[in-house]
């Protein structure tokens, strides 16, 4: 399938740079486009209307990961070098950028803030990147959480003084290097209303990594089938697995909040029959979902509005069909009042 089939022009002004509540609005007040596959209809709503589309007994699956800072200072001889962490690999290494000159393999950098944390450069990668190893590995996340800063365009004042605005209200697991953004739309009040309607909630963890930060989601290949995504780490505990299996056995709808949840759940179901029980796991996924994929667990998807030629928009096309998804984006662009990307509006696919 041609990548150009998923292309469109999106005005950069439609991509806000700050979370909605830092712009004086409620989390659940953004716009939402609703695609109903059974009726072939498109509706334009506000997010708080999502309650109307949920049924008692539905299982809402949420990703409780939240985004860390990604930049630390390390000693490089007598100089201080910025180390930007872009992603983690299944072999316990990381992909980093070091903003310094005359680097070489096997060079050991020492943290400025944590005298026990080191970063050893392993092999040079394209675009000024390195494969590296942090030791002790368990000290990296606390160091990023306590001493780190962001290397991107996020407002540094807001990031330091109001970090919870960049997290879902149910987030509790630090580890992502980019925001699991679909969950940002839920307010505490709306979640209470959802629970009161009889919707069950389950929490899984997927730490968003290099697929996002390195723009791996952008497809440069001519054919979408030739694209590759990087691995990301996820955890599905025994409680969440039991909730999912009960919903599967009872024929209740499973709603994935975000492509991270979709990717995790469908990874658990690989090589199984549709609706077969899954097992609790803590591992890595390199699952790339594009049209032709057979979904085995997820019945409904909530996701943000995505960039053209992205692996995310291809995933939504796999779930709802290319024609339906691209028709919905044509309506979005024609209306001109939707916002894209992490802090923008969303799409619900029934």
Short mmCIF file of C-alpha atoms in Angstrom, two decimals:
data_model
loop_
_atom_site.label_atom_id
_atom_site.label_comp_id
_atom_site.label_asym_id
_atom_site.label_seq_id
_atom_site.Cartn_x
_atom_site.Cartn_y
_atom_site.Cartn_z
CA UNK A 1 0.00 0.00 0.00
CA UNK A 2 1.36 3.42 -0.98
CA UNK A 3 2.45 5.75 1.82
CA UNK A 4 1.28 8.72 -0.23
CA UNK A 5 -2.28 7.46 0.28
CA UNK A 6 -1.94 8.64 3.91
CA UNK A 7 -0.66 12.12 3.05
CA UNK A 8 -2.41 15.44 3.60
CA UNK A 9 -1.46 19.03 4.32
CA UNK A 10 -1.73 20.03 7.95
CA UNK A 11 -1.16 23.61 9.08
CA UNK A 12 1.45 23.66 11.86
CA UNK A 13 -0.65 26.28 13.66
CA UNK A 14 -3.12 23.48 14.41
CA UNK A 15 -0.57 21.78 16.70
CA UNK A 16 -0.64 23.35 20.19
CA UNK A 17 2.61 23.29 22.15
CA UNK A 18 1.10 23.21 25.66
CA UNK A 19 -1.41 20.88 27.39
CA UNK A 20 -5.00 22.04 27.22
CA UNK A 21 -5.33 22.85 30.93
CA UNK A 22 -2.33 25.19 30.70
CA UNK A 23 -4.31 27.04 28.03
CA UNK A 24 -7.15 27.73 30.44
CA UNK A 25 -9.45 24.87 29.37
CA UNK A 26 -10.73 21.67 30.95
CA UNK A 27 -9.04 18.42 29.96
CA UNK A 28 -12.32 16.98 28.71
CA UNK A 29 -13.38 20.04 26.70
CA UNK A 30 -11.47 19.30 23.49
CA UNK A 31 -13.03 18.23 20.22
CA UNK A 32 -13.67 14.59 19.33
CA UNK A 33 -14.52 13.07 15.97
CA UNK A 34 -16.47 9.80 16.22
CA UNK A 35 -16.26 7.11 13.53
CA UNK A 36 -18.91 4.40 13.74
CA UNK A 37 -17.79 1.47 11.58
CA UNK A 38 -21.11 -0.38 11.76
CA UNK A 39 -23.10 2.65 10.55
CA UNK A 40 -20.40 4.24 8.36
CA UNK A 41 -21.10 7.58 10.06
CA UNK A 42 -18.92 10.46 11.23
CA UNK A 43 -19.94 12.76 14.08
CA UNK A 44 -18.27 15.83 15.55
CA UNK A 45 -18.49 16.08 19.34
CA UNK A 46 -16.68 17.36 22.43
CA UNK A 47 -14.70 14.87 24.46
CA UNK A 48 -17.02 14.86 27.47
CA UNK A 49 -19.65 13.33 25.15
CA UNK A 50 -17.61 10.12 25.12
CA UNK A 51 -19.73 8.86 28.01
CA UNK A 52 -22.66 8.55 25.56
CA UNK A 53 -20.72 5.99 23.52
CA UNK A 54 -19.76 3.74 26.42
CA UNK A 55 -21.96 0.86 27.57
CA UNK A 56 -22.27 -0.68 31.04
CA UNK A 57 -19.88 -3.63 31.14
CA UNK A 58 -17.32 -2.15 28.76
CA UNK A 59 -13.69 -2.58 29.79
CA UNK A 60 -11.67 0.62 29.41
CA UNK A 61 -7.93 -0.16 29.21
CA UNK A 62 -5.61 2.71 30.13
CA UNK A 63 -1.83 3.20 29.95
CA UNK A 64 -0.55 4.49 33.32
CA UNK A 65 2.96 5.45 32.09
CA UNK A 66 4.08 9.06 32.20
CA UNK A 67 6.81 11.02 30.47
CA UNK A 68 10.16 11.77 32.05
CA UNK A 69 12.71 14.43 31.35
CA UNK A 70 15.16 13.12 28.76
CA UNK A 71 18.38 15.12 29.23
CA UNK A 72 21.11 14.81 31.88
CA UNK A 73 24.55 16.35 32.32
CA UNK A 74 27.58 14.04 32.34
CA UNK A 75 31.25 14.71 32.89
CA UNK A 76 33.34 14.30 29.74
CA UNK A 77 36.88 14.84 31.03
CA UNK A 78 36.80 18.28 32.61
CA UNK A 79 33.82 19.37 30.52
CA UNK A 80 30.10 18.88 30.96
CA UNK A 81 28.27 17.19 28.08
CA UNK A 82 24.52 17.01 27.56
CA UNK A 83 23.25 13.45 27.12
CA UNK A 84 19.79 13.15 25.55
CA UNK A 85 18.07 9.79 25.99
CA UNK A 86 15.98 8.94 22.93
CA UNK A 87 14.97 5.37 23.61
CA UNK A 88 15.73 2.06 25.25
CA UNK A 89 16.47 -1.30 23.64
CA UNK A 90 15.59 -4.87 24.70
CA UNK A 91 19.30 -5.66 25.28
CA UNK A 92 19.43 -3.15 28.16
CA UNK A 93 21.13 -0.47 26.07
CA UNK A 94 19.86 2.98 25.14
CA UNK A 95 19.89 5.25 22.10
CA UNK A 96 21.35 8.63 23.04
CA UNK A 97 22.75 11.83 21.62
CA UNK A 98 25.82 13.36 23.25
CA UNK A 99 26.28 17.04 22.55
CA UNK A 100 30.05 17.07 22.58
CA UNK A 101 32.90 16.56 20.13
CA UNK A 102 35.66 13.94 19.73
CA UNK A 103 33.68 11.04 21.08
CA UNK A 104 34.78 7.43 20.76
CA UNK A 105 33.50 3.97 21.54
CA UNK A 106 34.08 2.65 25.09
CA UNK A 107 34.27 6.20 26.45
CA UNK A 108 32.74 6.32 29.96
CA UNK A 109 30.83 9.44 31.01
CA UNK A 110 29.95 10.10 34.65
CA UNK A 111 26.79 11.79 35.84
CA UNK A 112 27.15 15.28 37.25
CA UNK A 113 24.26 14.78 39.70
CA UNK A 114 24.52 11.07 40.59
CA UNK A 115 28.10 10.00 41.19
CA UNK A 116 27.16 6.31 40.86
CA UNK A 117 25.59 6.61 37.41
CA UNK A 118 27.77 6.15 34.32
CA UNK A 119 27.11 6.12 30.58
CA UNK A 120 29.38 4.01 28.36
CA UNK A 121 29.37 4.76 24.64
CA UNK A 122 29.17 1.53 22.62
CA UNK A 123 28.65 2.06 18.89
CA UNK A 124 28.02 5.13 16.78
CA UNK A 125 24.60 5.37 15.11
CA UNK A 126 23.35 7.62 12.26
CA UNK A 127 22.50 11.27 12.90
CA UNK A 128 24.94 11.91 15.78
CA UNK A 129 23.40 9.15 17.87
CA UNK A 130 25.10 6.48 19.96
CA UNK A 131 24.13 3.14 21.36
CA UNK A 132 25.11 3.37 25.01
CA UNK A 133 24.74 1.59 28.34
CA UNK A 134 23.79 3.23 31.61
CA UNK A 135 25.03 1.56 34.79
CA UNK A 136 23.55 0.85 37.23
CA UNK A 137 20.53 0.75 34.91
CA UNK A 138 18.07 1.15 37.77
CA UNK A 139 19.46 4.62 38.60
CA UNK A 140 18.65 6.17 35.20
CA UNK A 141 14.91 6.72 35.66
CA UNK A 142 15.25 8.29 39.14
CA UNK A 143 18.04 10.54 37.80
CA UNK A 144 15.92 11.68 34.85
CA UNK A 145 12.95 12.24 37.17
CA UNK A 146 14.93 14.24 39.72
CA UNK A 147 17.63 16.06 37.75
CA UNK A 148 16.59 15.92 34.10
CA UNK A 149 15.21 18.47 31.70
CA UNK A 150 13.57 18.26 28.28
CA UNK A 151 15.50 18.76 25.05
CA UNK A 152 12.41 19.54 22.96
CA UNK A 153 10.06 22.49 22.50
CA UNK A 154 8.10 21.99 25.72
CA UNK A 155 7.81 25.10 27.86
CA UNK A 156 10.62 24.60 30.42
CA UNK A 157 8.84 26.65 33.10
CA UNK A 158 5.60 24.70 32.80
CA UNK A 159 7.51 21.42 32.62
CA UNK A 160 9.23 22.08 35.94
CA UNK A 161 6.41 23.80 37.82
CA UNK A 162 3.34 21.94 36.50
CA UNK A 163 4.53 18.49 35.43
CA UNK A 164 1.17 16.82 36.14
CA UNK A 165 -0.38 18.79 33.28
CA UNK A 166 1.72 16.60 30.96
CA UNK A 167 0.36 13.36 32.46
CA UNK A 168 -2.95 11.59 32.46
CA UNK A 169 -4.77 11.95 35.79
CA UNK A 170 -4.28 8.20 36.41
CA UNK A 171 -0.56 8.07 35.52
CA UNK A 172 1.70 6.45 38.11
CA UNK A 173 4.55 4.68 36.25
CA UNK A 174 7.52 6.86 35.20
CA UNK A 175 9.37 5.66 32.12
CA UNK A 176 8.08 7.12 28.86
CA UNK A 177 10.28 9.48 26.85
CA UNK A 178 7.27 10.94 25.04
CA UNK A 179 3.73 11.48 26.27
CA UNK A 180 1.13 8.68 26.07
CA UNK A 181 -1.26 11.38 24.94
CA UNK A 182 -4.69 9.80 24.39
CA UNK A 183 -5.29 9.64 28.14
CA UNK A 184 -4.73 13.37 28.62
CA UNK A 185 -8.36 14.00 27.65
CA UNK A 186 -9.83 12.35 30.74
CA UNK A 187 -10.58 14.47 33.80
CA UNK A 188 -10.98 12.95 37.25
CA UNK A 189 -14.65 13.96 37.19
CA UNK A 190 -15.29 12.28 33.84
CA UNK A 191 -13.60 9.07 34.97
CA UNK A 192 -15.89 9.04 38.01
CA UNK A 193 -18.94 9.39 35.74
CA UNK A 194 -17.63 6.58 33.54
CA UNK A 195 -17.20 4.29 36.55
CA UNK A 196 -20.68 5.19 37.82
CA UNK A 197 -22.14 4.07 34.49
CA UNK A 198 -20.75 0.57 35.07
CA UNK A 199 -17.65 0.73 32.89
CA UNK A 200 -14.73 -1.28 34.26
CA UNK A 201 -11.17 0.07 34.06
CA UNK A 202 -7.91 -1.82 33.70
CA UNK A 203 -4.39 -0.36 33.78
CA UNK A 204 -1.41 -1.52 31.74
CA UNK A 205 1.98 0.12 31.20
CA UNK A 206 3.78 0.82 27.94
CA UNK A 207 6.72 3.22 28.06
CA UNK A 208 6.73 5.28 24.89
CA UNK A 209 10.27 5.28 23.53
CA UNK A 210 12.26 5.64 20.36
CA UNK A 211 9.32 5.05 18.02
CA UNK A 212 8.06 8.48 19.03
CA UNK A 213 11.13 10.43 20.00
CA UNK A 214 13.19 9.52 16.93
CA UNK A 215 10.24 10.23 14.61
CA UNK A 216 10.20 6.55 13.67
CA UNK A 217 6.44 6.88 13.38
CA UNK A 218 6.98 9.00 10.21
CA UNK A 219 6.98 6.68 7.19
CA UNK A 220 9.56 7.60 4.56
CA UNK A 221 9.30 4.33 2.61
CA UNK A 222 7.18 4.36 -0.55
CA UNK A 223 5.26 1.32 0.66
CA UNK A 224 3.93 1.21 4.21
CA UNK A 225 4.77 -2.50 4.46
CA UNK A 226 8.51 -1.65 4.30
CA UNK A 227 8.42 0.61 7.35
CA UNK A 228 9.92 -0.50 10.68
CA UNK A 229 9.08 0.56 14.23
CA UNK A 230 11.34 0.21 17.24
CA UNK A 231 10.70 -1.91 20.31
CA UNK A 232 8.98 -0.52 23.38
CA UNK A 233 8.68 -2.03 26.86
CA UNK A 234 5.31 -2.94 28.36
CA UNK A 235 3.89 -4.58 31.48
CA UNK A 236 0.49 -6.22 31.85
CA UNK A 237 0.03 -7.46 35.40
CA UNK A 238 -2.03 -10.35 36.69
CA UNK A 239 -4.97 -8.16 37.69
CA UNK A 240 -5.23 -6.46 34.30
CA UNK A 241 -4.83 -9.79 32.49
CA UNK A 242 -7.66 -11.27 34.56
CA UNK A 243 -9.92 -8.28 33.79
CA UNK A 244 -9.19 -8.60 30.07
CA UNK A 245 -9.85 -12.36 30.08
CA UNK A 246 -13.17 -11.92 31.89
CA UNK A 247 -14.27 -9.32 29.35
CA UNK A 248 -13.23 -11.60 26.48
CA UNK A 249 -15.07 -14.60 27.96
CA UNK A 250 -18.22 -12.57 28.61
CA UNK A 251 -18.25 -10.88 25.21
CA UNK A 252 -17.91 -7.39 26.63
CA UNK A 253 -16.31 -4.63 24.58
CA UNK A 254 -12.65 -3.81 25.19
CA UNK A 255 -11.77 -0.16 24.62
CA UNK A 256 -8.13 0.78 24.04
CA UNK A 257 -7.18 4.28 25.17
CA UNK A 258 -4.37 5.12 22.79
CA UNK A 259 -2.26 3.34 20.22
CA UNK A 260 0.05 2.29 23.08
CA UNK A 261 -2.74 0.22 24.62
CA UNK A 262 -3.79 -1.11 21.21
CA UNK A 263 -0.21 -2.19 20.47
CA UNK A 264 0.17 -3.85 23.87
CA UNK A 265 -3.11 -5.77 23.82
CA UNK A 266 -2.69 -6.99 20.26
CA UNK A 267 0.87 -8.09 21.05
CA UNK A 268 -0.54 -10.30 23.82
CA UNK A 269 -2.89 -11.89 21.29
CA UNK A 270 -0.35 -12.66 18.57
CA UNK A 271 -0.36 -16.31 17.51
CA UNK A 272 -3.67 -16.86 19.33
CA UNK A 273 -7.21 -17.28 18.13
CA UNK A 274 -9.40 -14.16 18.30
CA UNK A 275 -10.75 -13.54 21.82
CA UNK A 276 -8.54 -16.30 23.30
CA UNK A 277 -7.28 -15.73 26.87
CA UNK A 278 -4.05 -13.79 27.30
CA UNK A 279 -1.29 -14.04 29.92
CA UNK A 280 0.29 -11.39 32.12
CA UNK A 281 3.62 -10.32 30.65
CA UNK A 282 6.47 -7.86 31.09
CA UNK A 283 8.42 -7.71 27.84
CA UNK A 284 9.06 -5.75 24.63
CA UNK A 285 6.94 -5.27 21.54
CA UNK A 286 7.99 -4.35 18.02
CA UNK A 287 4.49 -4.87 16.62
CA UNK A 288 3.74 -2.69 13.59
CA UNK A 289 0.04 -2.53 12.74
CA UNK A 290 -1.02 -1.60 9.21
CA UNK A 291 -3.98 -2.49 6.94
CA UNK A 292 -4.44 -6.24 6.69
CA UNK A 293 -3.73 -6.79 10.39
CA UNK A 294 -6.21 -9.07 12.19
CA UNK A 295 -7.35 -7.52 15.46
CA UNK A 296 -8.09 -10.10 18.13
CA UNK A 297 -8.81 -8.17 21.33
CA UNK A 298 -9.68 -4.48 20.84
CA UNK A 299 -13.24 -3.47 19.89
CA UNK A 300 -13.05 0.32 20.26
CA UNK A 301 -10.10 2.71 19.92
CA UNK A 302 -9.60 6.21 21.31
CA UNK A 303 -6.63 7.99 19.79
CA UNK A 304 -5.33 11.48 19.11
CA UNK A 305 -5.32 13.15 15.70
CA UNK A 306 -2.15 12.07 13.96
CA UNK A 307 0.33 13.45 11.50
CA UNK A 308 0.19 12.44 7.82
CA UNK A 309 2.39 9.54 6.70
CA UNK A 310 2.68 8.28 10.28
CA UNK A 311 2.59 4.74 11.65
CA UNK A 312 -0.20 5.94 13.95
CA UNK A 313 -2.54 6.99 11.15
CA UNK A 314 -1.75 3.71 9.39
CA UNK A 315 -2.77 1.84 12.57
CA UNK A 316 -6.12 3.65 12.66
CA UNK A 317 -6.61 2.78 8.97
CA UNK A 318 -6.00 -0.87 9.80
CA UNK A 319 -8.72 -0.66 12.44
CA UNK A 320 -11.33 1.41 10.57
CA UNK A 321 -10.25 1.09 6.87
CA UNK A 322 -8.12 3.53 4.91
CA UNK A 323 -11.10 5.03 3.08
CA UNK A 324 -13.04 5.73 6.30
CA UNK A 325 -10.08 7.21 8.17
CA UNK A 326 -8.94 9.44 5.32
CA UNK A 327 -12.53 10.59 4.76
CA UNK A 328 -12.68 11.60 8.41
CA UNK A 329 -9.41 13.54 8.12
CA UNK A 330 -10.78 15.33 5.05
CA UNK A 331 -13.72 16.48 7.18
CA UNK A 332 -11.38 17.51 10.01
CA UNK A 333 -9.29 19.63 7.65
CA UNK A 334 -12.34 21.13 5.96
CA UNK A 335 -13.79 22.25 9.29
CA UNK A 336 -10.51 23.82 10.35
CA UNK A 337 -11.28 23.88 14.09
CA UNK A 338 -9.47 20.70 15.17
CA UNK A 339 -6.03 20.55 16.80
CA UNK A 340 -3.50 17.78 16.13
CA UNK A 341 -0.82 15.82 17.92
CA UNK A 342 -0.05 15.34 21.65
CA UNK A 343 -2.00 18.30 23.02
CA UNK A 344 -4.69 18.34 20.35
CA UNK A 345 -8.07 16.73 19.83
CA UNK A 346 -9.01 13.07 19.42
CA UNK A 347 -10.80 10.39 17.45
CA UNK A 348 -13.07 7.63 18.77
CA UNK A 349 -13.48 4.61 16.50
CA UNK A 350 -16.44 2.37 17.34
#
